[in-house]
Amino acid sequence: MKSFEYARAETRLDATTDARNGAAIIAGGTNLLDLMKLEVMTPQSVVDINRLDIGNVEATEEGGLRIGALVTNSDLAAHPVVRRDYEVLSRALLAGASGQLRNKATTGGNLLQRTRCGYFYDTAMPCNKRSPGTGCQAKEGFNRSLAVLGTSEHCIATHPSDMAVAMMALDASVEVESHDGTSRQIALDDLYCLPGTTPDIETTLKPGDLITAVLLPKPVEASHIYRKVRDRSSYAFALVSIAALVEVDEGKISTAALAFGGLAPKPWRNRELESALVGNAPSDALFDKAADILLADAQGYGENDFKIPLARRTLKAVLRTLTEVSQ
């Protein structure tokens, strides 16, 4: 690890000013410290935001929930309102990491964690995300865990978060404060960038931006599920994951919100798939149609080809469970 300067932010202005000047923001540090140790990230300065007043979970006037950026994954998963009204989020958090990591990892940091692609972590290997213009070794290399949707010729990395997948299905938005004191909300789907020709640009945040909270809308009446397929049952990243909220009313699907992890460079949501489900009676034929829509543009790169049929089977299994359709 290279040497760096360390400062504690006493106010949001301290944090946003330091960030605008190039400092890396640290809260739990569960991802940043690993990257600094490997010299994948080498910030000259780090600003600690743990003293800021952004660590509470509060009800909103609209009947939703405001989750402070410093709320830990453990506290959020155990929060009684989250467990009651946003069950899919609690389940995703508990599937996301070991207890020790959940005790330190924060809501804001979880959203901004970097890919776990092995070539991104290996500074001896070319990686357009780490060093733009050097190439993507993963396309022709070991890519079993990498993306099959939303990729480009420049990058096939996946986003690693479980929490963000659930929040995508819940229509979350992110509250961001800038260095000039102004704040804005960004829909979670708009926070993340696809790689395109600039895989090093991962979000729409600007220098000096600080995530202060995540906003969840009023809960909807639906059955929740978070299904995660992984190589082992504990502390492993998703090969395919699905956060789903589905409601059946009078024999037809009335609500459908689904987000996918392990398949793309960002938590993935396909509105066309959801529209195809709503208003129709659940059946295997309908679920096949939904999978066809999801995977229409999917592309494997050799070792990760299996993700495409795995995503189909997992989606159908989730929809069968939520709609009580027998196989």
PDB file of C-alpha atoms in Angstrom, residues 106-304:
ATOM      1  CA  THR A 106     -22.278   0.786   4.837  1.00  0.00           C
ATOM      2  CA  THR A 107     -25.236   1.470   2.581  1.00  0.00           C
ATOM      3  CA  GLY A 108     -23.438   4.109   0.519  1.00  0.00           C
ATOM      4  CA  GLY A 109     -20.275   2.062   0.212  1.00  0.00           C
ATOM      5  CA  ASN A 110     -22.191  -1.032  -0.837  1.00  0.00           C
ATOM      6  CA  LEU A 111     -23.702   0.845  -3.774  1.00  0.00           C
ATOM      7  CA  LEU A 112     -20.272   2.052  -4.901  1.00  0.00           C
ATOM      8  CA  GLN A 113     -18.208  -1.094  -4.463  1.00  0.00           C
ATOM      9  CA  ARG A 114     -15.991  -1.981  -7.410  1.00  0.00           C
ATOM     10  CA  THR A 115     -16.087  -5.094  -9.555  1.00  0.00           C
ATOM     11  CA  ARG A 116     -14.441  -8.278  -8.325  1.00  0.00           C
ATOM     12  CA  CYS A 117     -13.098  -9.149 -11.792  1.00  0.00           C
ATOM     13  CA  GLY A 118      -9.718 -10.811 -11.249  1.00  0.00           C
ATOM     14  CA  TYR A 119      -8.066  -8.818 -14.016  1.00  0.00           C
ATOM     15  CA  PHE A 120      -9.183  -5.561 -12.419  1.00  0.00           C
ATOM     16  CA  TYR A 121      -7.502  -6.629  -9.185  1.00  0.00           C
ATOM     17  CA  ASP A 122      -4.273  -7.826 -10.869  1.00  0.00           C
ATOM     18  CA  THR A 123      -2.196  -4.767 -11.724  1.00  0.00           C
ATOM     19  CA  ALA A 124       0.069  -6.879 -13.943  1.00  0.00           C
ATOM     20  CA  MET A 125      -2.833  -7.528 -16.325  1.00  0.00           C
ATOM     21  CA  PRO A 126      -4.434  -5.176 -18.863  1.00  0.00           C
ATOM     22  CA  CYS A 127      -7.780  -3.791 -17.735  1.00  0.00           C
ATOM     23  CA  ASN A 128      -9.658  -0.914 -19.342  1.00  0.00           C
ATOM     24  CA  LYS A 129     -11.554  -0.247 -16.121  1.00  0.00           C
ATOM     25  CA  ARG A 130      -8.355   0.176 -14.117  1.00  0.00           C
ATOM     26  CA  SER A 131      -6.124   1.566 -16.894  1.00  0.00           C
ATOM     27  CA  PRO A 132      -8.149   2.884 -19.854  1.00  0.00           C
ATOM     28  CA  GLY A 133      -6.876   1.854 -23.250  1.00  0.00           C
ATOM     29  CA  THR A 134      -4.889  -1.188 -22.124  1.00  0.00           C
ATOM     30  CA  GLY A 135      -7.479  -3.772 -23.188  1.00  0.00           C
ATOM     31  CA  CYS A 136      -9.788  -6.312 -21.576  1.00  0.00           C
ATOM     32  CA  GLN A 137      -7.963  -9.523 -20.752  1.00  0.00           C
ATOM     33  CA  ALA A 138     -11.145 -11.043 -19.331  1.00  0.00           C
ATOM     34  CA  LYS A 139     -12.809 -11.431 -22.731  1.00  0.00           C
ATOM     35  CA  GLU A 140     -10.353 -14.118 -23.775  1.00  0.00           C
ATOM     36  CA  GLY A 141      -9.316 -15.185 -20.282  1.00  0.00           C
ATOM     37  CA  PHE A 142     -10.921 -16.539 -17.120  1.00  0.00           C
ATOM     38  CA  ASN A 143     -14.395 -15.015 -17.256  1.00  0.00           C
ATOM     39  CA  ARG A 144     -16.631 -17.564 -15.523  1.00  0.00           C
ATOM     40  CA  SER A 145     -18.078 -15.012 -13.087  1.00  0.00           C
ATOM     41  CA  LEU A 146     -18.367 -12.113 -15.509  1.00  0.00           C
ATOM     42  CA  ALA A 147     -21.192 -10.403 -17.373  1.00  0.00           C
ATOM     43  CA  VAL A 148     -23.380 -11.574 -20.249  1.00  0.00           C
ATOM     44  CA  LEU A 149     -25.662  -8.498 -20.434  1.00  0.00           C
ATOM     45  CA  GLY A 150     -24.783  -4.833 -20.938  1.00  0.00           C
ATOM     46  CA  THR A 151     -21.175  -5.556 -21.856  1.00  0.00           C
ATOM     47  CA  SER A 152     -19.002  -3.936 -24.505  1.00  0.00           C
ATOM     48  CA  GLU A 153     -15.836  -4.890 -26.346  1.00  0.00           C
ATOM     49  CA  HIS A 154     -13.982  -2.849 -23.736  1.00  0.00           C
ATOM     50  CA  CYS A 155     -15.260  -4.511 -20.531  1.00  0.00           C
ATOM     51  CA  ILE A 156     -17.316  -7.486 -19.322  1.00  0.00           C
ATOM     52  CA  ALA A 157     -17.037  -6.915 -15.565  1.00  0.00           C
ATOM     53  CA  THR A 158     -20.005  -7.495 -13.253  1.00  0.00           C
ATOM     54  CA  HIS A 159     -21.283  -5.339 -10.423  1.00  0.00           C
ATOM     55  CA  PRO A 160     -20.879  -7.332  -7.188  1.00  0.00           C
ATOM     56  CA  SER A 161     -23.580  -5.910  -4.892  1.00  0.00           C
ATOM     57  CA  ASP A 162     -26.535  -7.930  -3.605  1.00  0.00           C
ATOM     58  CA  MET A 163     -28.071  -4.973  -1.804  1.00  0.00           C
ATOM     59  CA  ALA A 164     -28.154  -2.840  -4.940  1.00  0.00           C
ATOM     60  CA  VAL A 165     -30.055  -5.547  -6.825  1.00  0.00           C
ATOM     61  CA  ALA A 166     -32.815  -5.522  -4.226  1.00  0.00           C
ATOM     62  CA  MET A 167     -32.893  -1.742  -4.154  1.00  0.00           C
ATOM     63  CA  MET A 168     -33.200  -1.688  -7.945  1.00  0.00           C
ATOM     64  CA  ALA A 169     -36.282  -3.899  -7.726  1.00  0.00           C
ATOM     65  CA  LEU A 170     -37.677  -1.555  -5.049  1.00  0.00           C
ATOM     66  CA  ASP A 171     -37.323   1.538  -7.292  1.00  0.00           C
ATOM     67  CA  ALA A 172     -34.815   3.153  -4.955  1.00  0.00           C
ATOM     68  CA  SER A 173     -33.281   6.551  -5.569  1.00  0.00           C
ATOM     69  CA  VAL A 174     -30.077   8.030  -4.189  1.00  0.00           C
ATOM     70  CA  GLU A 175     -29.741  11.345  -2.386  1.00  0.00           C
ATOM     71  CA  VAL A 176     -26.510  13.111  -3.319  1.00  0.00           C
ATOM     72  CA  GLU A 177     -24.953  16.267  -1.867  1.00  0.00           C
ATOM     73  CA  SER A 178     -22.431  18.254  -3.889  1.00  0.00           C
ATOM     74  CA  HIS A 179     -19.477  20.358  -2.797  1.00  0.00           C
ATOM     75  CA  ASP A 180     -21.514  23.573  -3.230  1.00  0.00           C
ATOM     76  CA  GLY A 181     -24.104  22.399  -0.694  1.00  0.00           C
ATOM     77  CA  THR A 182     -26.817  21.554  -3.216  1.00  0.00           C
ATOM     78  CA  SER A 183     -28.495  18.167  -3.165  1.00  0.00           C
ATOM     79  CA  ARG A 184     -30.293  16.100  -5.772  1.00  0.00           C
ATOM     80  CA  GLN A 185     -31.913  12.725  -6.190  1.00  0.00           C
ATOM     81  CA  ILE A 186     -30.813  10.160  -8.759  1.00  0.00           C
ATOM     82  CA  ALA A 187     -32.834   7.081  -9.636  1.00  0.00           C
ATOM     83  CA  LEU A 188     -30.681   4.083  -8.825  1.00  0.00           C
ATOM     84  CA  ASP A 189     -30.919   2.889 -12.412  1.00  0.00           C
ATOM     85  CA  ASP A 190     -29.447   6.228 -13.511  1.00  0.00           C
ATOM     86  CA  LEU A 191     -26.626   6.139 -10.962  1.00  0.00           C
ATOM     87  CA  TYR A 192     -24.738   3.400 -12.797  1.00  0.00           C
ATOM     88  CA  CYS A 193     -23.093   3.611 -16.210  1.00  0.00           C
ATOM     89  CA  LEU A 194     -22.664   0.757 -18.662  1.00  0.00           C
ATOM     90  CA  PRO A 195     -19.059   0.301 -19.838  1.00  0.00           C
ATOM     91  CA  GLY A 196     -19.427   1.340 -23.477  1.00  0.00           C
ATOM     92  CA  THR A 197     -16.110   2.871 -24.513  1.00  0.00           C
ATOM     93  CA  THR A 198     -15.408   4.248 -21.007  1.00  0.00           C
ATOM     94  CA  PRO A 199     -15.551   1.356 -18.506  1.00  0.00           C
ATOM     95  CA  ASP A 200     -13.516   3.411 -16.038  1.00  0.00           C
ATOM     96  CA  ILE A 201     -16.552   5.690 -15.576  1.00  0.00           C
ATOM     97  CA  GLU A 202     -18.830   3.592 -13.382  1.00  0.00           C
ATOM     98  CA  THR A 203     -21.382   6.102 -12.061  1.00  0.00           C
ATOM     99  CA  THR A 204     -22.873   9.483 -12.884  1.00  0.00           C
ATOM    100  CA  LEU A 205     -21.463  11.004  -9.687  1.00  0.00           C
ATOM    101  CA  LYS A 206     -19.248  14.065 -10.113  1.00  0.00           C
ATOM    102  CA  PRO A 207     -16.092  15.008  -8.193  1.00  0.00           C
ATOM    103  CA  GLY A 208     -17.179  16.282  -4.807  1.00  0.00           C
ATOM    104  CA  ASP A 209     -20.452  14.325  -4.739  1.00  0.00           C
ATOM    105  CA  LEU A 210     -21.374  12.486  -1.545  1.00  0.00           C
ATOM    106  CA  ILE A 211     -24.150   9.921  -1.258  1.00  0.00           C
ATOM    107  CA  THR A 212     -26.049  10.870   1.897  1.00  0.00           C
ATOM    108  CA  ALA A 213     -29.045   8.520   1.750  1.00  0.00           C
ATOM    109  CA  VAL A 214     -31.067   5.996  -0.207  1.00  0.00           C
ATOM    110  CA  LEU A 215     -34.786   6.637  -0.580  1.00  0.00           C
ATOM    111  CA  LEU A 216     -37.282   3.810  -0.880  1.00  0.00           C
ATOM    112  CA  PRO A 217     -40.837   4.514  -2.043  1.00  0.00           C
ATOM    113  CA  LYS A 218     -43.930   3.410  -0.192  1.00  0.00           C
ATOM    114  CA  PRO A 219     -43.985  -0.403  -0.049  1.00  0.00           C
ATOM    115  CA  VAL A 220     -46.187  -2.227  -2.537  1.00  0.00           C
ATOM    116  CA  GLU A 221     -48.418  -5.210  -1.856  1.00  0.00           C
ATOM    117  CA  ALA A 222     -46.471  -8.137  -3.298  1.00  0.00           C
ATOM    118  CA  SER A 223     -44.621 -11.325  -2.419  1.00  0.00           C
ATOM    119  CA  HIS A 224     -40.863 -10.872  -2.087  1.00  0.00           C
ATOM    120  CA  ILE A 225     -37.994 -13.208  -2.879  1.00  0.00           C
ATOM    121  CA  TYR A 226     -34.225 -12.920  -3.242  1.00  0.00           C
ATOM    122  CA  ARG A 227     -32.703 -15.923  -4.982  1.00  0.00           C
ATOM    123  CA  LYS A 228     -28.915 -16.130  -5.203  1.00  0.00           C
ATOM    124  CA  VAL A 229     -27.073 -18.833  -7.128  1.00  0.00           C
ATOM    125  CA  ARG A 230     -23.413 -19.073  -6.138  1.00  0.00           C
ATOM    126  CA  ASP A 231     -20.546 -21.530  -5.965  1.00  0.00           C
ATOM    127  CA  ARG A 232     -20.831 -22.015  -2.206  1.00  0.00           C
ATOM    128  CA  SER A 233     -23.482 -21.225   0.355  1.00  0.00           C
ATOM    129  CA  SER A 234     -21.586 -18.578   2.318  1.00  0.00           C
ATOM    130  CA  TYR A 235     -19.667 -15.431   1.379  1.00  0.00           C
ATOM    131  CA  ALA A 236     -19.585 -15.879  -2.384  1.00  0.00           C
ATOM    132  CA  PHE A 237     -20.582 -13.456  -5.097  1.00  0.00           C
ATOM    133  CA  ALA A 238     -23.590 -14.245  -7.249  1.00  0.00           C
ATOM    134  CA  LEU A 239     -23.351 -16.146 -10.496  1.00  0.00           C
ATOM    135  CA  VAL A 240     -26.997 -15.188 -10.970  1.00  0.00           C
ATOM    136  CA  SER A 241     -29.259 -13.453  -8.474  1.00  0.00           C
ATOM    137  CA  ILE A 242     -32.828 -12.209  -8.703  1.00  0.00           C
ATOM    138  CA  ALA A 243     -34.716  -9.770  -6.484  1.00  0.00           C
ATOM    139  CA  ALA A 244     -38.399 -10.089  -7.274  1.00  0.00           C
ATOM    140  CA  LEU A 245     -41.689  -8.578  -6.121  1.00  0.00           C
ATOM    141  CA  VAL A 246     -44.717 -10.241  -7.694  1.00  0.00           C
ATOM    142  CA  GLU A 247     -48.413 -10.094  -6.873  1.00  0.00           C
ATOM    143  CA  VAL A 248     -51.179 -12.223  -8.391  1.00  0.00           C
ATOM    144  CA  ASP A 249     -54.730 -10.862  -8.265  1.00  0.00           C
ATOM    145  CA  GLU A 250     -57.755 -12.766  -9.557  1.00  0.00           C
ATOM    146  CA  GLY A 251     -55.572 -15.212 -11.436  1.00  0.00           C
ATOM    147  CA  LYS A 252     -53.415 -12.634 -13.213  1.00  0.00           C
ATOM    148  CA  ILE A 253     -50.106 -10.992 -12.360  1.00  0.00           C
ATOM    149  CA  SER A 254     -50.865  -7.459 -11.184  1.00  0.00           C
ATOM    150  CA  THR A 255     -47.405  -6.411  -9.964  1.00  0.00           C
ATOM    151  CA  ALA A 256     -43.992  -7.446 -11.264  1.00  0.00           C
ATOM    152  CA  ALA A 257     -40.676  -5.852 -10.357  1.00  0.00           C
ATOM    153  CA  LEU A 258     -37.518  -7.878 -10.958  1.00  0.00           C
ATOM    154  CA  ALA A 259     -33.831  -7.004 -10.823  1.00  0.00           C
ATOM    155  CA  PHE A 260     -30.866  -9.221 -11.601  1.00  0.00           C
ATOM    156  CA  GLY A 261     -27.341  -9.526 -10.240  1.00  0.00           C
ATOM    157  CA  GLY A 262     -24.292 -11.396 -11.496  1.00  0.00           C
ATOM    158  CA  LEU A 263     -25.286 -10.829 -15.118  1.00  0.00           C
ATOM    159  CA  ALA A 264     -24.267  -7.262 -15.937  1.00  0.00           C
ATOM    160  CA  PRO A 265     -21.958  -4.339 -15.076  1.00  0.00           C
ATOM    161  CA  LYS A 266     -24.811  -2.838 -13.026  1.00  0.00           C
ATOM    162  CA  PRO A 267     -27.848  -4.184 -11.201  1.00  0.00           C
ATOM    163  CA  TRP A 268     -30.013  -5.131 -14.183  1.00  0.00           C
ATOM    164  CA  ARG A 269     -33.687  -4.391 -14.665  1.00  0.00           C
ATOM    165  CA  ASN A 270     -35.740  -5.013 -17.810  1.00  0.00           C
ATOM    166  CA  ARG A 271     -39.038  -3.132 -17.899  1.00  0.00           C
ATOM    167  CA  GLU A 272     -40.158  -4.929 -21.062  1.00  0.00           C
ATOM    168  CA  LEU A 273     -39.955  -8.228 -19.185  1.00  0.00           C
ATOM    169  CA  GLU A 274     -42.117  -6.842 -16.381  1.00  0.00           C
ATOM    170  CA  SER A 275     -44.685  -5.459 -18.823  1.00  0.00           C
ATOM    171  CA  ALA A 276     -44.928  -8.870 -20.472  1.00  0.00           C
ATOM    172  CA  LEU A 277     -45.827 -10.439 -17.122  1.00  0.00           C
ATOM    173  CA  VAL A 278     -48.362  -7.902 -15.853  1.00  0.00           C
ATOM    174  CA  GLY A 279     -51.957  -8.603 -16.847  1.00  0.00           C
ATOM    175  CA  ASN A 280     -51.345 -12.216 -17.785  1.00  0.00           C
ATOM    176  CA  ALA A 281     -52.100 -15.481 -16.044  1.00  0.00           C
ATOM    177  CA  PRO A 282     -48.919 -17.110 -14.732  1.00  0.00           C
ATOM    178  CA  SER A 283     -47.763 -20.128 -16.731  1.00  0.00           C
ATOM    179  CA  ASP A 284     -44.571 -21.790 -17.885  1.00  0.00           C
ATOM    180  CA  ALA A 285     -45.151 -20.402 -21.369  1.00  0.00           C
ATOM    181  CA  LEU A 286     -45.351 -16.859 -19.969  1.00  0.00           C
ATOM    182  CA  PHE A 287     -42.213 -17.394 -17.911  1.00  0.00           C
ATOM    183  CA  ASP A 288     -40.352 -18.652 -20.990  1.00  0.00           C
ATOM    184  CA  LYS A 289     -41.414 -15.490 -22.807  1.00  0.00           C
ATOM    185  CA  ALA A 290     -40.088 -13.390 -19.928  1.00  0.00           C
ATOM    186  CA  ALA A 291     -36.755 -15.232 -20.050  1.00  0.00           C
ATOM    187  CA  ASP A 292     -36.572 -14.734 -23.823  1.00  0.00           C
ATOM    188  CA  ILE A 293     -36.972 -10.983 -23.316  1.00  0.00           C
ATOM    189  CA  LEU A 294     -34.359 -10.874 -20.557  1.00  0.00           C
ATOM    190  CA  LEU A 295     -31.756 -12.828 -22.510  1.00  0.00           C
ATOM    191  CA  ALA A 296     -32.428 -11.569 -26.041  1.00  0.00           C
ATOM    192  CA  ASP A 297     -29.125  -9.680 -26.158  1.00  0.00           C
ATOM    193  CA  ALA A 298     -27.124 -11.915 -23.823  1.00  0.00           C
ATOM    194  CA  GLN A 299     -23.617 -12.838 -24.940  1.00  0.00           C
ATOM    195  CA  GLY A 300     -21.300 -15.316 -23.308  1.00  0.00           C
ATOM    196  CA  TYR A 301     -17.524 -15.223 -23.596  1.00  0.00           C
ATOM    197  CA  GLY A 302     -16.677 -18.892 -23.223  1.00  0.00           C
ATOM    198  CA  GLU A 303     -16.397 -19.877 -19.594  1.00  0.00           C
ATOM    199  CA  ASN A 304     -19.436 -17.804 -18.611  1.00  0.00           C
TER     200      ASN A 304
END
